[in-house]
Amino acid sequence: MAIKVGVIGTGNIGTDHVTRLASQVVGSKVVAVFDVDTARAERVGAGVGAVTRATALEVIEDPVVDAVVIASPGDLHAEQVLACIAAGKPVLCEKPLATTTADCLKVVEAEVSSGRRLIQVGFMRRYDPGYKVVKDAIDNGTIGEALLAHMVHRNAVVPDSFTSSMAMTDSVIHEIDTTRWLFGQEIVRTTVVATKPSPLAAAHLRDPQIVLLELAGGGVVTVEVFVNCQYGYDVRCEVVGSAGVVALETPGANALIRDGRRIETVPADWRVRFGATYLAELQEWISGLLAGAVAGPSTWDGYAATAVAESAVASLESGAPVPVGLVERPGLYT
Ligand code: NAP
């Protein structure tokens, strides 16, 4: 038996998901695709024997489609996820769940009304072996009581269209989810601190930036986001506990030591660094669906992450700490 998947959006990550679902994930088949770029959708769909539909709704309502992957631009996610809930179809929705908390809450309400979880949000770092080691060290008490963390999110370069707030909503949103998941607590306040800008970043961009995430239990997480670091894609995470420290290792970063030098490889981009992680995420999603369950990062996680990102954008604009206000968590997500 295979889960028949429809994919909406066949750009960067959508194409990667199609390829993995069709050729590497056990128990899935891609049967339908849609993208506003019809030629791209046809090319990607033809490569895996999937039909190209004329609209996103046609994919969602196709009776052959068991489950949907949403990999369209973020501002379309809410509408497309709501259509999936209306059709009773499970969804793996790329981050963000929606670009505003108001839209996230519409999805929360619709899913709660449906009475069951249908949505998993694409916070794939939870499936990364390195992050799982960090999580286990916290949960097992190996480092004592987790007190604080230092995180780094660096990209080699970004296009000119990238803005200072996108550093929060597109990049740091991963650290926001990672923080909530690792510590098992909500983030209650954010502060964004501008530093001396890189002369190699676009003039309109504040880059790098430092973000402080304050946790409900009193812990603090620092995030450096630097999207024009030039040298590669570098994601780091170090959690400091009362009895020790656990640090994330970059897989495949083997060291070459000779001639008095130690040389390590840095991944070129997120595709290289997290390739195996996306595969693990997709496999667990499909295996869960075959077993009749939807697990993984929930609609609540998507909502909370967007709320924190929104507060970080407000802090970036005002220069002051900004509290994160969340509604009461519905029972479906406890
Ligand atoms: P992308 O390359 O721009 O792909 C998005 C695709 O959706 C494009 O082909 C775009 O076509 C198409 N599209 C536009 N309007 C559409 C519509 N109404 N219905 C369906 N498709 C539509 O972007 P991407 O980098 O793949 O990102 C897609 C989503 O994945 C974003 O939410 C992003 O944040 C997320 N993402 C997550 C990760 C992760 O690490 N989890 C990594 C990368 C991306 P046009 O180009 O013609 O507009």
PDB file of N, CA, C and O and ligand atoms in Angstrom, residues 8-14 34-37 40 71-74 76-77 80 94-96 122 124 174 270 278, ligand 1:
ATOM      1  N   ILE A   8       1.733  20.774  -4.159  1.00  0.00           N
ATOM      2  CA  ILE A   8       1.395  22.121  -4.632  1.00  0.00           C
ATOM      3  C   ILE A   8       2.638  22.995  -4.502  1.00  0.00           C
ATOM      4  O   ILE A   8       3.144  23.207  -3.395  1.00  0.00           O
ATOM      5  N   GLY A   9       3.133  23.473  -5.627  1.00  0.00           N
ATOM      6  CA  GLY A   9       4.372  24.267  -5.644  1.00  0.00           C
ATOM      7  C   GLY A   9       5.543  23.369  -5.986  1.00  0.00           C
ATOM      8  O   GLY A   9       5.933  22.508  -5.190  1.00  0.00           O
ATOM      9  N   THR A  10       6.083  23.550  -7.187  1.00  0.00           N
ATOM     10  CA  THR A  10       7.213  22.709  -7.617  1.00  0.00           C
ATOM     11  C   THR A  10       8.448  23.581  -7.870  1.00  0.00           C
ATOM     12  O   THR A  10       9.124  23.449  -8.879  1.00  0.00           O
ATOM     13  N   GLY A  11       8.703  24.494  -6.907  1.00  0.00           N
ATOM     14  CA  GLY A  11       9.924  25.307  -6.960  1.00  0.00           C
ATOM     15  C   GLY A  11      11.069  24.542  -6.320  1.00  0.00           C
ATOM     16  O   GLY A  11      11.183  23.325  -6.456  1.00  0.00           O
ATOM     17  N   ASN A  12      11.922  25.269  -5.572  1.00  0.00           N
ATOM     18  CA  ASN A  12      13.104  24.645  -4.963  1.00  0.00           C
ATOM     19  C   ASN A  12      12.760  23.428  -4.130  1.00  0.00           C
ATOM     20  O   ASN A  12      13.143  22.304  -4.426  1.00  0.00           O
ATOM     21  N   ILE A  13      12.021  23.688  -3.040  1.00  0.00           N
ATOM     22  CA  ILE A  13      11.809  22.591  -2.091  1.00  0.00           C
ATOM     23  C   ILE A  13      10.724  21.636  -2.559  1.00  0.00           C
ATOM     24  O   ILE A  13      10.793  20.439  -2.296  1.00  0.00           O
ATOM     25  N   GLY A  14       9.736  22.172  -3.301  1.00  0.00           N
ATOM     26  CA  GLY A  14       8.673  21.298  -3.811  1.00  0.00           C
ATOM     27  C   GLY A  14       9.231  20.234  -4.743  1.00  0.00           C
ATOM     28  O   GLY A  14       8.870  19.054  -4.669  1.00  0.00           O
ATOM     29  N   PHE A  34       0.827  20.690  -8.926  1.00  0.00           N
ATOM     30  CA  PHE A  34       0.377  21.977  -9.484  1.00  0.00           C
ATOM     31  C   PHE A  34       1.400  23.047  -9.145  1.00  0.00           C
ATOM     32  O   PHE A  34       1.964  23.069  -8.051  1.00  0.00           O
ATOM     33  N   ASP A  35       1.622  23.931 -10.105  1.00  0.00           N
ATOM     34  CA  ASP A  35       2.420  25.140  -9.873  1.00  0.00           C
ATOM     35  C   ASP A  35       1.888  26.185 -10.848  1.00  0.00           C
ATOM     36  O   ASP A  35       1.442  25.834 -11.954  1.00  0.00           O
ATOM     37  N   VAL A  36       1.923  27.475 -10.459  1.00  0.00           N
ATOM     38  CA  VAL A  36       1.490  28.510 -11.403  1.00  0.00           C
ATOM     39  C   VAL A  36       2.389  28.524 -12.634  1.00  0.00           C
ATOM     40  O   VAL A  36       1.961  28.934 -13.714  1.00  0.00           O
ATOM     41  N   ASP A  37       3.616  28.079 -12.465  1.00  0.00           N
ATOM     42  CA  ASP A  37       4.515  27.894 -13.602  1.00  0.00           C
ATOM     43  C   ASP A  37       4.221  26.509 -14.189  1.00  0.00           C
ATOM     44  O   ASP A  37       4.782  25.488 -13.764  1.00  0.00           O
ATOM     45  N   ARG A  40       7.002  24.256 -15.500  1.00  0.00           N
ATOM     46  CA  ARG A  40       7.822  23.632 -14.439  1.00  0.00           C
ATOM     47  C   ARG A  40       7.064  22.457 -13.817  1.00  0.00           C
ATOM     48  O   ARG A  40       7.623  21.390 -13.591  1.00  0.00           O
ATOM     49  N   ALA A  71       4.105  23.373  -0.871  1.00  0.00           N
ATOM     50  CA  ALA A  71       5.447  23.981  -0.987  1.00  0.00           C
ATOM     51  C   ALA A  71       5.365  25.226  -1.862  1.00  0.00           C
ATOM     52  O   ALA A  71       6.292  25.548  -2.602  1.00  0.00           O
ATOM     53  N   SER A  72       4.236  25.919  -1.754  1.00  0.00           N
ATOM     54  CA  SER A  72       4.031  27.187  -2.478  1.00  0.00           C
ATOM     55  C   SER A  72       4.593  28.321  -1.617  1.00  0.00           C
ATOM     56  O   SER A  72       4.989  28.092  -0.474  1.00  0.00           O
ATOM     57  N   PRO A  73       4.607  29.562  -2.118  1.00  0.00           N
ATOM     58  CA  PRO A  73       5.050  30.680  -1.281  1.00  0.00           C
ATOM     59  C   PRO A  73       4.207  30.791   0.000  1.00  0.00           C
ATOM     60  O   PRO A  73       3.007  30.497  -0.006  1.00  0.00           O
ATOM     61  N   GLY A  74       4.853  31.242   1.094  1.00  0.00           N
ATOM     62  CA  GLY A  74       4.229  31.220   2.415  1.00  0.00           C
ATOM     63  C   GLY A  74       2.895  31.932   2.516  1.00  0.00           C
ATOM     64  O   GLY A  74       2.014  31.497   3.265  1.00  0.00           O
ATOM     65  N   LEU A  76       0.482  31.900   0.657  1.00  0.00           N
ATOM     66  CA  LEU A  76      -0.621  31.101   0.108  1.00  0.00           C
ATOM     67  C   LEU A  76      -0.968  29.915   0.994  1.00  0.00           C
ATOM     68  O   LEU A  76      -1.957  29.219   0.774  1.00  0.00           O
ATOM     69  N   HIS A  77      -0.121  29.650   1.997  1.00  0.00           N
ATOM     70  CA  HIS A  77      -0.281  28.414   2.771  1.00  0.00           C
ATOM     71  C   HIS A  77      -1.634  28.323   3.483  1.00  0.00           C
ATOM     72  O   HIS A  77      -2.275  27.271   3.467  1.00  0.00           O
ATOM     73  N   GLN A  80      -4.538  27.349   1.259  1.00  0.00           N
ATOM     74  CA  GLN A  80      -4.402  25.984   0.740  1.00  0.00           C
ATOM     75  C   GLN A  80      -4.568  24.941   1.855  1.00  0.00           C
ATOM     76  O   GLN A  80      -5.184  23.894   1.648  1.00  0.00           O
ATOM     77  N   GLU A  94       4.931  23.227   4.211  1.00  0.00           N
ATOM     78  CA  GLU A  94       6.230  23.853   4.453  1.00  0.00           C
ATOM     79  C   GLU A  94       6.059  25.039   5.392  1.00  0.00           C
ATOM     80  O   GLU A  94       5.000  25.645   5.465  1.00  0.00           O
ATOM     81  N   LYS A  95       7.129  25.378   6.094  1.00  0.00           N
ATOM     82  CA  LYS A  95       7.066  26.551   6.958  1.00  0.00           C
ATOM     83  C   LYS A  95       7.029  27.791   6.074  1.00  0.00           C
ATOM     84  O   LYS A  95       7.592  27.760   4.968  1.00  0.00           O
ATOM     85  N   PRO A  96       6.380  28.894   6.472  1.00  0.00           N
ATOM     86  CA  PRO A  96       5.577  29.009   7.674  1.00  0.00           C
ATOM     87  C   PRO A  96       4.190  28.425   7.450  1.00  0.00           C
ATOM     88  O   PRO A  96       3.736  28.323   6.305  1.00  0.00           O
ATOM     89  N   GLY A 122       6.441  21.951   8.264  1.00  0.00           N
ATOM     90  CA  GLY A 122       7.761  21.494   7.822  1.00  0.00           C
ATOM     91  C   GLY A 122       8.944  22.028   8.615  1.00  0.00           C
ATOM     92  O   GLY A 122       9.926  22.487   8.019  1.00  0.00           O
ATOM     93  N   MET A 124      11.724  20.827   9.795  1.00  0.00           N
ATOM     94  CA  MET A 124      12.390  19.528   9.630  1.00  0.00           C
ATOM     95  C   MET A 124      13.556  19.312  10.563  1.00  0.00           C
ATOM     96  O   MET A 124      14.018  18.189  10.719  1.00  0.00           O
ATOM     97  N   HIS A 174      13.267  29.009  12.000  1.00  0.00           N
ATOM     98  CA  HIS A 174      13.766  27.661  12.305  1.00  0.00           C
ATOM     99  C   HIS A 174      14.332  27.602  13.724  1.00  0.00           C
ATOM    100  O   HIS A 174      14.093  26.638  14.452  1.00  0.00           O
ATOM    101  N   TRP A 270      21.479  25.079   2.442  1.00  0.00           N
ATOM    102  CA  TRP A 270      20.581  24.273   3.282  1.00  0.00           C
ATOM    103  C   TRP A 270      20.260  22.924   2.639  1.00  0.00           C
ATOM    104  O   TRP A 270      20.023  21.951   3.334  1.00  0.00           O
ATOM    105  N   TYR A 278      15.449  16.233   5.415  1.00  0.00           N
ATOM    106  CA  TYR A 278      14.165  16.307   4.697  1.00  0.00           C
ATOM    107  C   TYR A 278      13.655  14.909   4.389  1.00  0.00           C
ATOM    108  O   TYR A 278      12.447  14.638   4.464  1.00  0.00           O
TER     109      TYR A 278
HETATM  110  P1  NAP B   1      10.134  28.753  -4.764  1.00  0.00           P
HETATM  111  O1  NAP B   1      11.348  28.114  -5.324  1.00  0.00           O
HETATM  112  O2  NAP B   1       9.793  30.146  -5.138  1.00  0.00           O
HETATM  113  O3  NAP B   1       8.905  27.786  -5.091  1.00  0.00           O
HETATM  114  C1  NAP B   1       7.568  28.140  -4.889  1.00  0.00           C
HETATM  115  C2  NAP B   1       6.823  27.725  -6.140  1.00  0.00           C
HETATM  116  O4  NAP B   1       5.438  27.954  -5.951  1.00  0.00           O
HETATM  117  C3  NAP B   1       7.259  28.522  -7.373  1.00  0.00           C
HETATM  118  O5  NAP B   1       7.392  27.631  -8.455  1.00  0.00           O
HETATM  119  C4  NAP B   1       6.086  29.470  -7.552  1.00  0.00           C
HETATM  120  O6  NAP B   1       5.932  29.856  -8.922  1.00  0.00           O
HETATM  121  C5  NAP B   1       4.955  28.583  -7.117  1.00  0.00           C
HETATM  122  N1  NAP B   1       3.696  29.267  -6.882  1.00  0.00           N
HETATM  123  C6  NAP B   1       3.410  30.599  -6.917  1.00  0.00           C
HETATM  124  N2  NAP B   1       2.088  30.771  -6.699  1.00  0.00           N
HETATM  125  C7  NAP B   1       1.552  29.541  -6.536  1.00  0.00           C
HETATM  126  C8  NAP B   1       0.249  29.067  -6.306  1.00  0.00           C
HETATM  127  N3  NAP B   1      -0.821  29.912  -6.217  1.00  0.00           N
HETATM  128  N4  NAP B   1       0.047  27.748  -6.156  1.00  0.00           N
HETATM  129  C9  NAP B   1       1.075  26.896  -6.263  1.00  0.00           C
HETATM  130  N5  NAP B   1       2.339  27.273  -6.495  1.00  0.00           N
HETATM  131  C10 NAP B   1       2.576  28.583  -6.636  1.00  0.00           C
HETATM  132  O7  NAP B   1      10.171  28.739  -3.171  1.00  0.00           O
HETATM  133  P2  NAP B   1      10.808  27.627  -2.220  1.00  0.00           P
HETATM  134  O8  NAP B   1      12.173  28.043  -1.818  1.00  0.00           O
HETATM  135  O9  NAP B   1      10.617  26.284  -2.807  1.00  0.00           O
HETATM  136  O10 NAP B   1       9.885  27.812  -0.930  1.00  0.00           O
HETATM  137  C11 NAP B   1       8.548  27.341  -0.907  1.00  0.00           C
HETATM  138  C12 NAP B   1       8.095  27.244   0.564  1.00  0.00           C
HETATM  139  O11 NAP B   1       8.946  26.317   1.219  1.00  0.00           O
HETATM  140  C13 NAP B   1       8.222  28.565   1.326  1.00  0.00           C
HETATM  141  O12 NAP B   1       7.180  28.655   2.255  1.00  0.00           O
HETATM  142  C14 NAP B   1       9.560  28.434   2.045  1.00  0.00           C
HETATM  143  O13 NAP B   1       9.627  29.170   3.246  1.00  0.00           O
HETATM  144  C15 NAP B   1       9.573  26.943   2.328  1.00  0.00           C
HETATM  145  N6  NAP B   1      10.948  26.398   2.446  1.00  0.00           N
HETATM  146  C16 NAP B   1      11.245  25.685   3.542  1.00  0.00           C
HETATM  147  C17 NAP B   1      12.519  25.182   3.712  1.00  0.00           C
HETATM  148  C18 NAP B   1      12.851  24.391   4.944  1.00  0.00           C
HETATM  149  O14 NAP B   1      14.015  24.314   5.296  1.00  0.00           O
HETATM  150  N7  NAP B   1      11.880  23.764   5.600  1.00  0.00           N
HETATM  151  C19 NAP B   1      13.495  25.397   2.732  1.00  0.00           C
HETATM  152  C20 NAP B   1      13.133  26.114   1.590  1.00  0.00           C
HETATM  153  C21 NAP B   1      11.853  26.613   1.450  1.00  0.00           C
HETATM  154  P3  NAP B   1       6.576  31.259  -9.398  1.00  0.00           P
HETATM  155  O15 NAP B   1       8.054  31.156  -9.129  1.00  0.00           O
HETATM  156  O16 NAP B   1       6.231  31.313 -10.855  1.00  0.00           O
HETATM  157  O17 NAP B   1       5.908  32.321  -8.564  1.00  0.00           O
END
